Tab-separated table of C-alpha atoms in Angstrom:
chain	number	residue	atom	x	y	z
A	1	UNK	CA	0.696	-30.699	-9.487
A	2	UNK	CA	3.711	-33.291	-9.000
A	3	UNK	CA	4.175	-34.061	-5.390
A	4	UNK	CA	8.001	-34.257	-4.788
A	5	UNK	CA	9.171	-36.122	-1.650
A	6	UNK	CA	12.063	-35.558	0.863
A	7	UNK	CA	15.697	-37.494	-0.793
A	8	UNK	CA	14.062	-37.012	-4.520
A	9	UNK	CA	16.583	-35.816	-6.838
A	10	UNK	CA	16.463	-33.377	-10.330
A	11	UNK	CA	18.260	-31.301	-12.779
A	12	UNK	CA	18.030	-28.049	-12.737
A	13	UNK	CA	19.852	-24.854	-13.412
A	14	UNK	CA	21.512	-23.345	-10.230
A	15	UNK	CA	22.012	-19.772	-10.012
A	16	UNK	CA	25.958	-20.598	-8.646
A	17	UNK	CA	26.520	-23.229	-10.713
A	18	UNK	CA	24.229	-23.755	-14.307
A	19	UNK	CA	23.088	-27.526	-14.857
A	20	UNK	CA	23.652	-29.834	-11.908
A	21	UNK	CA	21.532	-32.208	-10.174
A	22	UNK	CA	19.857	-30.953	-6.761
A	23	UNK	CA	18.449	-33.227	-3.565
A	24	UNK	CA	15.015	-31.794	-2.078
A	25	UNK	CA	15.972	-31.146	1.119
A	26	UNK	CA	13.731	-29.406	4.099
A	27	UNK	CA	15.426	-26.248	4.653
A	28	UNK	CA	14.132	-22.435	6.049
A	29	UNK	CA	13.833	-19.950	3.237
A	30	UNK	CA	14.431	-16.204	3.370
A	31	UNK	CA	11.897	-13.893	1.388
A	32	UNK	CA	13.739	-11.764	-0.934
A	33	UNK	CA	12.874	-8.661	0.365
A	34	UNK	CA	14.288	-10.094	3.719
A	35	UNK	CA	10.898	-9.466	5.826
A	36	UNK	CA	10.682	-13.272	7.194
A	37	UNK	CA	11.519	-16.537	6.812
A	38	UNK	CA	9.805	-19.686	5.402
A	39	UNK	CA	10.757	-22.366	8.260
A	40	UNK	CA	11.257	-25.892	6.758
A	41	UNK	CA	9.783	-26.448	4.035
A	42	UNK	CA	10.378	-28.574	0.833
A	43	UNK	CA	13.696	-26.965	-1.567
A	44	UNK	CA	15.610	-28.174	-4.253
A	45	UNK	CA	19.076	-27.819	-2.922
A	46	UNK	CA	21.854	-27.999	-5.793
A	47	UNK	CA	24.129	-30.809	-4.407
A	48	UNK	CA	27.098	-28.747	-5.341
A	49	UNK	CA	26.749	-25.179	-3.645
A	50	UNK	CA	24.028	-26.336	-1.416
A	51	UNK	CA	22.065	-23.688	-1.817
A	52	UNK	CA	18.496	-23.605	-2.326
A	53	UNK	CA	18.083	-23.705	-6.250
A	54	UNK	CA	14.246	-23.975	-6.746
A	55	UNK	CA	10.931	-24.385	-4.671
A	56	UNK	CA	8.254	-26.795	-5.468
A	57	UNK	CA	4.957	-25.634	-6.398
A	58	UNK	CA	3.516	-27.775	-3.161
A	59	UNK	CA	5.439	-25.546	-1.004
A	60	UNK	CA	4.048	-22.511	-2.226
A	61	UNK	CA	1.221	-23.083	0.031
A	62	UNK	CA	3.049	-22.360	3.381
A	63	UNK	CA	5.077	-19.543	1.365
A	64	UNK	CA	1.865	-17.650	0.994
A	65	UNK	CA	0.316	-18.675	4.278
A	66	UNK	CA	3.554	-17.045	6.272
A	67	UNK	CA	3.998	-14.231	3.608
A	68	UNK	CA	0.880	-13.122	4.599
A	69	UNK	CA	1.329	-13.477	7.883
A	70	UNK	CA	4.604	-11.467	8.291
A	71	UNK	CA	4.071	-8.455	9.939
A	72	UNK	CA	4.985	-4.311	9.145
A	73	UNK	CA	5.000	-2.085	11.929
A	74	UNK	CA	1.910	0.750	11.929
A	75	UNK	CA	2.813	3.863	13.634
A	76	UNK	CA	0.340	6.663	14.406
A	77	UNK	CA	0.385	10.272	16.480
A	78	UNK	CA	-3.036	10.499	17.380
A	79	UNK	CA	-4.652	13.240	19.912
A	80	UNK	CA	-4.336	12.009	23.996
A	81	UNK	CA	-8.187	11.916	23.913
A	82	UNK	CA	-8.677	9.102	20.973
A	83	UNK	CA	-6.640	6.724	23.442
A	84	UNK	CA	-9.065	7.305	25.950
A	85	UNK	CA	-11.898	6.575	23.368
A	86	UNK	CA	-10.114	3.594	22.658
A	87	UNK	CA	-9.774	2.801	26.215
A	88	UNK	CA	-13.427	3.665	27.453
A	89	UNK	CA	-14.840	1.594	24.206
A	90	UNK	CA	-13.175	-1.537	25.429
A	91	UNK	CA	-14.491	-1.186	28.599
A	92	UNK	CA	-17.755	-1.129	27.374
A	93	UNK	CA	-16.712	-4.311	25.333
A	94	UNK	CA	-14.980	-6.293	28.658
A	95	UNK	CA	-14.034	-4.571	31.838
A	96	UNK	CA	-11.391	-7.070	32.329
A	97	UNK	CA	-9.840	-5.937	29.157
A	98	UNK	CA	-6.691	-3.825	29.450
A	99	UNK	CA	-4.567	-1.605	26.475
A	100	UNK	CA	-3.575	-4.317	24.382
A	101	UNK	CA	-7.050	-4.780	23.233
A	102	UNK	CA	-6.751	-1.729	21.599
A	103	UNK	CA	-4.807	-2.676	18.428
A	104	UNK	CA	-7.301	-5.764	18.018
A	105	UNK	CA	-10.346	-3.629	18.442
A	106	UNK	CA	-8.989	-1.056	15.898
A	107	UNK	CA	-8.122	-4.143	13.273
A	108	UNK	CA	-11.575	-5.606	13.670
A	109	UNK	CA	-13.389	-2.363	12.978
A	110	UNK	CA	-10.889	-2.141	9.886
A	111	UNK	CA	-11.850	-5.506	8.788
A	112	UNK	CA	-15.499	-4.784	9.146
A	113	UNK	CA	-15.340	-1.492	6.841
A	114	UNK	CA	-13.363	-3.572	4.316
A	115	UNK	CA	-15.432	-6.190	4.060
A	116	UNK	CA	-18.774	-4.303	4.067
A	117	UNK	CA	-19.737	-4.873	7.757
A	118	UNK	CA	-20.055	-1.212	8.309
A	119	UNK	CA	-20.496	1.714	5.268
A	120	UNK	CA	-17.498	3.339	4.596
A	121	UNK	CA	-18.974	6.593	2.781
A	122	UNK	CA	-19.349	8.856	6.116
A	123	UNK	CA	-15.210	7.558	7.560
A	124	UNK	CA	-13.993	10.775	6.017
A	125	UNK	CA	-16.159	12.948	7.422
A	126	UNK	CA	-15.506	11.735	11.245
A	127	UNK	CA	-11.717	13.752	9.951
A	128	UNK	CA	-13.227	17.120	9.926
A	129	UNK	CA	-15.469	16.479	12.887
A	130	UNK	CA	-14.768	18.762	16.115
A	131	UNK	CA	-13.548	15.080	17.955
A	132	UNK	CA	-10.465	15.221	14.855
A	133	UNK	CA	-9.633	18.757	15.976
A	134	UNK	CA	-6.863	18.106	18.514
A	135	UNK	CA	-3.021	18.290	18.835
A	136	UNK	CA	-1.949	14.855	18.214
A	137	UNK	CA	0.610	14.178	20.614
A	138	UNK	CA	0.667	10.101	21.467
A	139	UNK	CA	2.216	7.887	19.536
A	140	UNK	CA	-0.056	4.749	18.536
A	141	UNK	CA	1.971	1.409	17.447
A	142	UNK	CA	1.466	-1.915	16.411
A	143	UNK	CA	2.426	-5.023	14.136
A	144	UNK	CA	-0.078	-5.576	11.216
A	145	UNK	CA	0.099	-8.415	8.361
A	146	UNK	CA	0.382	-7.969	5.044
A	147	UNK	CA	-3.683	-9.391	4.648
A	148	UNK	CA	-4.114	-5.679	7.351
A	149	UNK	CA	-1.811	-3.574	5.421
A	150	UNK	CA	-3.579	-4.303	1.977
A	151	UNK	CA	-7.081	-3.000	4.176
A	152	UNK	CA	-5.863	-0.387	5.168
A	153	UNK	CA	-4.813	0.986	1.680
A	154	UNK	CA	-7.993	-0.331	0.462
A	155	UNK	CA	-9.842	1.838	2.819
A	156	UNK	CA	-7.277	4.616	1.915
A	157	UNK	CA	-7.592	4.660	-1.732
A	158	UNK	CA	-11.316	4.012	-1.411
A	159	UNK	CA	-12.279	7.225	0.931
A	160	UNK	CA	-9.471	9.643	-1.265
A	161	UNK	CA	-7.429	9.810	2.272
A	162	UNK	CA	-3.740	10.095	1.806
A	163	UNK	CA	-2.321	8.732	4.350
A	164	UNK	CA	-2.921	5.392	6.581
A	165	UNK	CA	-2.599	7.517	9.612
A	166	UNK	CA	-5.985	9.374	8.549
A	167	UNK	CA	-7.380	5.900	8.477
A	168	UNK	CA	-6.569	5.000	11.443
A	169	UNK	CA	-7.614	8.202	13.367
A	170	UNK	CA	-10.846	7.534	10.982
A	171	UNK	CA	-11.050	4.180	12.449
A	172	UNK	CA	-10.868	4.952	16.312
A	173	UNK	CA	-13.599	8.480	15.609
A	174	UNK	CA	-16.309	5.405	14.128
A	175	UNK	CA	-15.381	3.301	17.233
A	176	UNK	CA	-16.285	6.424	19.381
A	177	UNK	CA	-19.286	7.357	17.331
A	178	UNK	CA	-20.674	3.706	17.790
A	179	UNK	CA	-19.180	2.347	21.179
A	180	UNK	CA	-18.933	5.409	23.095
A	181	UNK	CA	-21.534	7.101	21.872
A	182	UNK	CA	-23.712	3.717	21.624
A	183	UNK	CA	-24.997	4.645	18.088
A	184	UNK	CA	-24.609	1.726	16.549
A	185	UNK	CA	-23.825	-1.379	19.228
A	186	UNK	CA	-24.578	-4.240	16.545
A	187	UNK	CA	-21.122	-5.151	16.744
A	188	UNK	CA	-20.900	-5.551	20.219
A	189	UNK	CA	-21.889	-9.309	20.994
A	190	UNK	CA	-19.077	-10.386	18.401
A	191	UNK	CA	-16.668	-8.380	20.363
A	192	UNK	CA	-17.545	-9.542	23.499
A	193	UNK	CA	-17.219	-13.170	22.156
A	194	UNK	CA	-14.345	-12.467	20.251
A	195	UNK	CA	-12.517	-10.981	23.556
A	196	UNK	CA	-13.718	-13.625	25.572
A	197	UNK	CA	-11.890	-16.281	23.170
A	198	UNK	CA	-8.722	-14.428	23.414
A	199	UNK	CA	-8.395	-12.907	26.701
């Protein structure tokens, strides 16, 4: 890869104006579908229009980087009572903890079924328990990346669920099964440590 440096110029074909010689200049850069923005990085910028005609290949880097970390908003009606599981199972994890713990415990269990931490053969099954049976009448909402979007359909597609609310609701009947229920506390002492870090 050629490392370009701020002032270098080049031709290149603009989009506004064909062949015409552009400056790299640091400048922010929109994705296309509009859900962020690059800030400052490296862009050819066609010294005509001054728009940004091309991107570097060392730049795509921090593209990916922030791409991945751009965030989608995740909303969910569960039942009242699978907040309260949430609730109770973080108390268990740190008594100082409050609400907002709630999204980062759900993500972490996600992560762990994704990456093999925990089986995901019997998450289906906690769907047609007796605990799934409920009215679901609270709304449950939060930001997730791209890198926490892509679990989630993995662990959709991969369990034959057909929605990413099912995982979810999935998600918070394990956390009851094992944190509530103390069935399976393995994961405990990285949750503790983990809360610990961030609280």
């Amino acid at each position: 890869m050629r490392i370009v440096k701020e002032g270098e110029t080049r031709t290149l074909l603009c989009h506004n104006c064909g062949k015409t010689s552009a400056t790299y200049r640091m400048r922010d850069v929109d994705f296309s579908d509009k859900r962020g923005t690059v800030k400052n990085i490296l862009a050819a910028v066609c010294d005509r229009c001054d728009e940004v005609a091309a991107i570097p290949a060392q730049s795509n880097a921090r593209i990916k980087e922030v791409f991945e970390q751009s965030s989608s908003s995740l909303e969910v009606r569960v039942p009242a009572h699978y907040l309260d599981i949430l609730y109770i199972a973080t108390q268990k994890i740190d008594a100082t903890l409050n609400e907002n713990f709630n999204k980062v415990l759900i993500l972490w269990y996600l992560h762990a079924l994704t990456n093999g931490r925990y089986p995901q053969q019997k998450l289906k099954s906690f769907l047609s328990s007796d605990m799934a049976n409920a009215k679901a009448s609270r709304r449950l909402s939060m930001k997730i990346t791209n890198r926490q979007q892509a679990e989630l359909n993995q662990l959709m597609l991969g369990q034959g669920m057909k929605k990413t609310s099912d995982v979810v609701k999935a998600v918070i009947l394990k956390i009851h099964q094992d944190l509530v229920l103390e069935q399976d506390l393995s994961g405990l002492p990285e949750l503790r440590n983990m809360a610990a870090a961030i609280a």
